[in-house]
């Protein structure tokens, strides 16, 4: 109820501001004249190659490619609390893509979220971060996209409820929340840190998932990296409120982002697995820069016990198995052989006392992982865990998660585990059908 009220008040504010904006004539921006699609061979191959790396850092393909559709041809449903927005076709097709866009139109879209014809774009397209991308990098991205295979495809119409389906309202949203130019810079911290800041706050848009949003979908300024939501996953806090049992260092972040797995933290799954898969083709120095910056802003460890990995793993369970005998029995039969055996990858899983899935205040990721397992990545020696959706029912699942929380998380039991398990099952059905981006390299958009 309180939340509903907040949303209604927020809408009223946006409508008022949009009205004022319309008065000032900014509700619709001028159209930029169409051009004949430039020939691919007019672009410098080095520029195109740089653009490919940048597109990977920006996850362009993840949002603009659907399974079975052409690369960058759009049509991916992106769920928001206000309805579903479908991503655009950004191939160089003149009629349905961005083939007729001059570079200036592309730069304007990245910088201020306006389409070539002057329509305001929904911030589901993370231009609140992309606005920080440099002219040189926008030029490389443009060269990369304009040399892709043109695909004729139009996305389905957005499914947004009134008033969110009224695009001019986006002007109000922009006036309230879209300011741009917020890349911290600090000469004293060195080139790597500053490069990391530029990437994290700009193209890599880490905060789009890891920062909580207000009732109107804007990132909360005073809660940067305090943990957000994406699909049915919790994007863990990465600032000093992180629940990771072991503190994230620059080296650990680098390994996790580079390989999708790190011995003290485990593996990246769900939407983060897609981020890591995109980063796989990006130069090492950029991944190191991202890691250096994130380790620094993650701040001092919380007083509630961040300890070295060994101490965490060896400390005795705070609560005995009697806490949930049904859950304990399932764990012993179905999980312990891999998670306590020190087996090497691909089948050896981390000691669950190291997993943020177990210590996080939100049980959804743990439910998602146990239901779906961890799939192998084609052509890589990646971790593998079977999914338990078919073999463990909802009641058993809730008992198991409760046991893991109390034994390994050493935190108070989660409330409403039944609902978390039901939601995870429902979301899994949807994601298998539509969302999960393929891990094949063909989808990463090699030139
Ligand atoms: C989180 C998902 C997401 C990511 C990541 C993303 N986009 Fe998009 N993008 C969208 C959505 C959704 C739209 C449509 C917005 C609308 O209809 O208002 C869009 C629209 C666009 C448009 C406007 C097209 C038009 O016809 O108006 C361009 C250009 C674009 N994206 C380029 C990119 C590039 C380049 C990248 C990577 C650097 C990228 N996008 C990453 C979701 C995303
Ligand atoms: C599309 C949404 C999305 C984006 C963009 C994203 N993340 Fe994540 N991230 C997630 C989710 C969801 C998880 C939880 C995954 C899991 O349970 O394994 C996660 C987990 C993590 C973790 C593990 C934290 C822990 O305590 O276990 C780190 C570190 C991380 N992300 C860093 C980053 C960085 C750095 C970036 C930008 C380069 C980034 N993420 C961009 C969604 C995202
Ligand atoms: C065949 C071996 C195997 C079995 C059986 C298994 N797992 Fe896993 N599990 C893995 C591997 C491998 C990973 C990925 C590497 C990692 O994260 O440690 C993993 C990852 C996880 C993670 C994510 C840890 C993190 O944060 O990265 C959780 C939670 C988990 N398993 C729980 C369970 C539970 C609960 C069961 C029993 C119902 C189970 N696993 C059964 C091998 C297994």
PDB file of C-alpha atoms and ligand atoms in Angstrom, residues 54-55 57-64 76 78 85-90 96-98 101 105-106 109-110 114-117 119-127 130 133 141 145 158 167 170 203 205 208 435, ligand 1:
ATOM      1  CA  UNK A  54      33.116  -2.258 -26.316  1.00  0.00           C
ATOM      2  CA  UNK A  55      29.840  -3.883 -27.366  1.00  0.00           C
ATOM      3  CA  UNK A  57      31.467  -4.678 -22.217  1.00  0.00           C
ATOM      4  CA  UNK A  58      28.091  -2.980 -22.794  1.00  0.00           C
ATOM      5  CA  UNK A  59      26.169  -6.292 -23.044  1.00  0.00           C
ATOM      6  CA  UNK A  60      24.538  -4.970 -26.233  1.00  0.00           C
ATOM      7  CA  UNK A  61      24.078  -8.445 -27.650  1.00  0.00           C
ATOM      8  CA  UNK A  62      22.537  -9.840 -24.443  1.00  0.00           C
ATOM      9  CA  UNK A  63      19.642  -7.379 -24.638  1.00  0.00           C
ATOM     10  CA  UNK A  64      19.428  -6.996 -28.410  1.00  0.00           C
ATOM     11  CA  UNK A  76      14.015  -9.276 -26.404  1.00  0.00           C
ATOM     12  CA  UNK A  78      12.835  -6.740 -20.918  1.00  0.00           C
ATOM     13  CA  UNK A  85       9.746  -3.093 -23.082  1.00  0.00           C
ATOM     14  CA  UNK A  86      11.096  -4.838 -26.195  1.00  0.00           C
ATOM     15  CA  UNK A  87      14.613  -4.069 -27.366  1.00  0.00           C
ATOM     16  CA  UNK A  88      15.118  -2.424 -30.769  1.00  0.00           C
ATOM     17  CA  UNK A  89      16.705  -3.794 -33.902  1.00  0.00           C
ATOM     18  CA  UNK A  90      20.198  -2.250 -33.955  1.00  0.00           C
ATOM     19  CA  UNK A  96      13.748  -1.688 -39.364  1.00  0.00           C
ATOM     20  CA  UNK A  97      17.210  -1.184 -37.791  1.00  0.00           C
ATOM     21  CA  UNK A  98      19.625   1.730 -37.503  1.00  0.00           C
ATOM     22  CA  UNK A 101      21.200   6.543 -38.759  1.00  0.00           C
ATOM     23  CA  UNK A 105      21.981  10.064 -34.218  1.00  0.00           C
ATOM     24  CA  UNK A 106      23.672   7.060 -32.631  1.00  0.00           C
ATOM     25  CA  UNK A 109      20.786   7.883 -28.485  1.00  0.00           C
ATOM     26  CA  UNK A 110      23.688   6.731 -26.300  1.00  0.00           C
ATOM     27  CA  UNK A 114      16.575   9.838 -27.938  1.00  0.00           C
ATOM     28  CA  UNK A 115      15.825   7.868 -31.122  1.00  0.00           C
ATOM     29  CA  UNK A 116      16.752   9.205 -34.561  1.00  0.00           C
ATOM     30  CA  UNK A 117      13.181  10.376 -35.164  1.00  0.00           C
ATOM     31  CA  UNK A 119      11.224   9.901 -29.692  1.00  0.00           C
ATOM     32  CA  UNK A 120      12.428   9.604 -26.114  1.00  0.00           C
ATOM     33  CA  UNK A 121      13.629   6.099 -25.262  1.00  0.00           C
ATOM     34  CA  UNK A 122      12.812   4.169 -22.107  1.00  0.00           C
ATOM     35  CA  UNK A 123      15.694   3.965 -19.639  1.00  0.00           C
ATOM     36  CA  UNK A 124      15.444   0.162 -19.871  1.00  0.00           C
ATOM     37  CA  UNK A 125      18.102   0.943 -22.473  1.00  0.00           C
ATOM     38  CA  UNK A 126      20.713   1.909 -19.842  1.00  0.00           C
ATOM     39  CA  UNK A 127      21.587   5.308 -21.288  1.00  0.00           C
ATOM     40  CA  UNK A 130      25.906   5.001 -21.544  1.00  0.00           C
ATOM     41  CA  UNK A 133      30.748   6.815 -22.900  1.00  0.00           C
ATOM     42  CA  UNK A 141      30.512   1.117 -31.343  1.00  0.00           C
ATOM     43  CA  UNK A 145      27.130  -2.093 -35.401  1.00  0.00           C
ATOM     44  CA  UNK A 158       5.739  -2.663 -25.803  1.00  0.00           C
ATOM     45  CA  UNK A 167       6.505   8.252 -24.264  1.00  0.00           C
ATOM     46  CA  UNK A 170       9.964  10.007 -20.239  1.00  0.00           C
ATOM     47  CA  UNK A 203      29.499   1.176 -20.681  1.00  0.00           C
ATOM     48  CA  UNK A 205      26.564  -0.339 -16.360  1.00  0.00           C
ATOM     49  CA  UNK A 208      21.964  -1.017 -13.577  1.00  0.00           C
ATOM     50  CA  UNK A 435      15.265 -15.281 -22.014  1.00  0.00           C
TER      51      UNK A 435
HETATM   52  C1  LIG B   1      19.376  -3.940 -20.379  1.00  0.00           C
HETATM   53  C2  LIG B   1      19.084  -4.142 -21.765  1.00  0.00           C
HETATM   54  C3  LIG B   1      19.841  -3.339 -22.810  1.00  0.00           C
HETATM   55  C4  LIG B   1      21.199  -3.236 -22.980  1.00  0.00           C
HETATM   56  C5  LIG B   1      22.297  -3.830 -22.121  1.00  0.00           C
HETATM   57  C6  LIG B   1      21.387  -2.451 -24.179  1.00  0.00           C
HETATM   58  N1  LIG B   1      20.186  -2.066 -24.696  1.00  0.00           N
HETATM   59 FE1  LIG B   1      19.887  -0.937 -26.349  1.00  0.00          FE
HETATM   60  N2  LIG B   1      17.891  -0.869 -25.934  1.00  0.00           N
HETATM   61  C7  LIG B   1      17.249  -1.638 -25.003  1.00  0.00           C
HETATM   62  C8  LIG B   1      15.826  -1.425 -25.089  1.00  0.00           C
HETATM   63  C9  LIG B   1      14.763  -2.102 -24.241  1.00  0.00           C
HETATM   64  C10 LIG B   1      15.630  -0.476 -26.110  1.00  0.00           C
HETATM   65  C11 LIG B   1      14.296   0.119 -26.582  1.00  0.00           C
HETATM   66  C12 LIG B   1      13.947   1.325 -25.734  1.00  0.00           C
HETATM   67  C13 LIG B   1      12.646   1.952 -26.162  1.00  0.00           C
HETATM   68  O1  LIG B   1      11.907   1.376 -26.976  1.00  0.00           O
HETATM   69  O2  LIG B   1      12.359   3.053 -25.682  1.00  0.00           O
HETATM   70  C14 LIG B   1      16.964  -0.151 -26.632  1.00  0.00           C
HETATM   71  C15 LIG B   1      17.203   0.776 -27.638  1.00  0.00           C
HETATM   72  C16 LIG B   1      18.444   1.015 -28.191  1.00  0.00           C
HETATM   73  C17 LIG B   1      18.692   1.961 -29.248  1.00  0.00           C
HETATM   74  C18 LIG B   1      17.652   2.855 -29.919  1.00  0.00           C
HETATM   75  C19 LIG B   1      17.151   2.208 -31.182  1.00  0.00           C
HETATM   76  C20 LIG B   1      16.013   2.946 -31.817  1.00  0.00           C
HETATM   77  O3  LIG B   1      15.544   2.467 -32.855  1.00  0.00           O
HETATM   78  O4  LIG B   1      15.558   3.959 -31.286  1.00  0.00           O
HETATM   79  C21 LIG B   1      20.024   1.895 -29.539  1.00  0.00           C
HETATM   80  C22 LIG B   1      20.774   2.693 -30.610  1.00  0.00           C
HETATM   81  C23 LIG B   1      20.601   0.921 -28.649  1.00  0.00           C
HETATM   82  N3  LIG B   1      19.619   0.404 -27.841  1.00  0.00           N
HETATM   83  C24 LIG B   1      21.929   0.563 -28.661  1.00  0.00           C
HETATM   84  C25 LIG B   1      22.530  -0.225 -27.679  1.00  0.00           C
HETATM   85  C26 LIG B   1      23.954  -0.442 -27.586  1.00  0.00           C
HETATM   86  C27 LIG B   1      24.988   0.092 -28.556  1.00  0.00           C
HETATM   87  C28 LIG B   1      24.151  -1.216 -26.485  1.00  0.00           C
HETATM   88  C29 LIG B   1      25.472  -1.683 -25.885  1.00  0.00           C
HETATM   89  C30 LIG B   1      26.472  -0.656 -25.693  1.00  0.00           C
HETATM   90  C31 LIG B   1      22.838  -1.462 -25.891  1.00  0.00           C
HETATM   91  N4  LIG B   1      21.887  -0.862 -26.657  1.00  0.00           N
HETATM   92  C32 LIG B   1      22.634  -2.177 -24.720  1.00  0.00           C
HETATM   93  C33 LIG B   1      17.854  -2.467 -24.087  1.00  0.00           C
HETATM   94  C34 LIG B   1      19.212  -2.595 -23.900  1.00  0.00           C
END
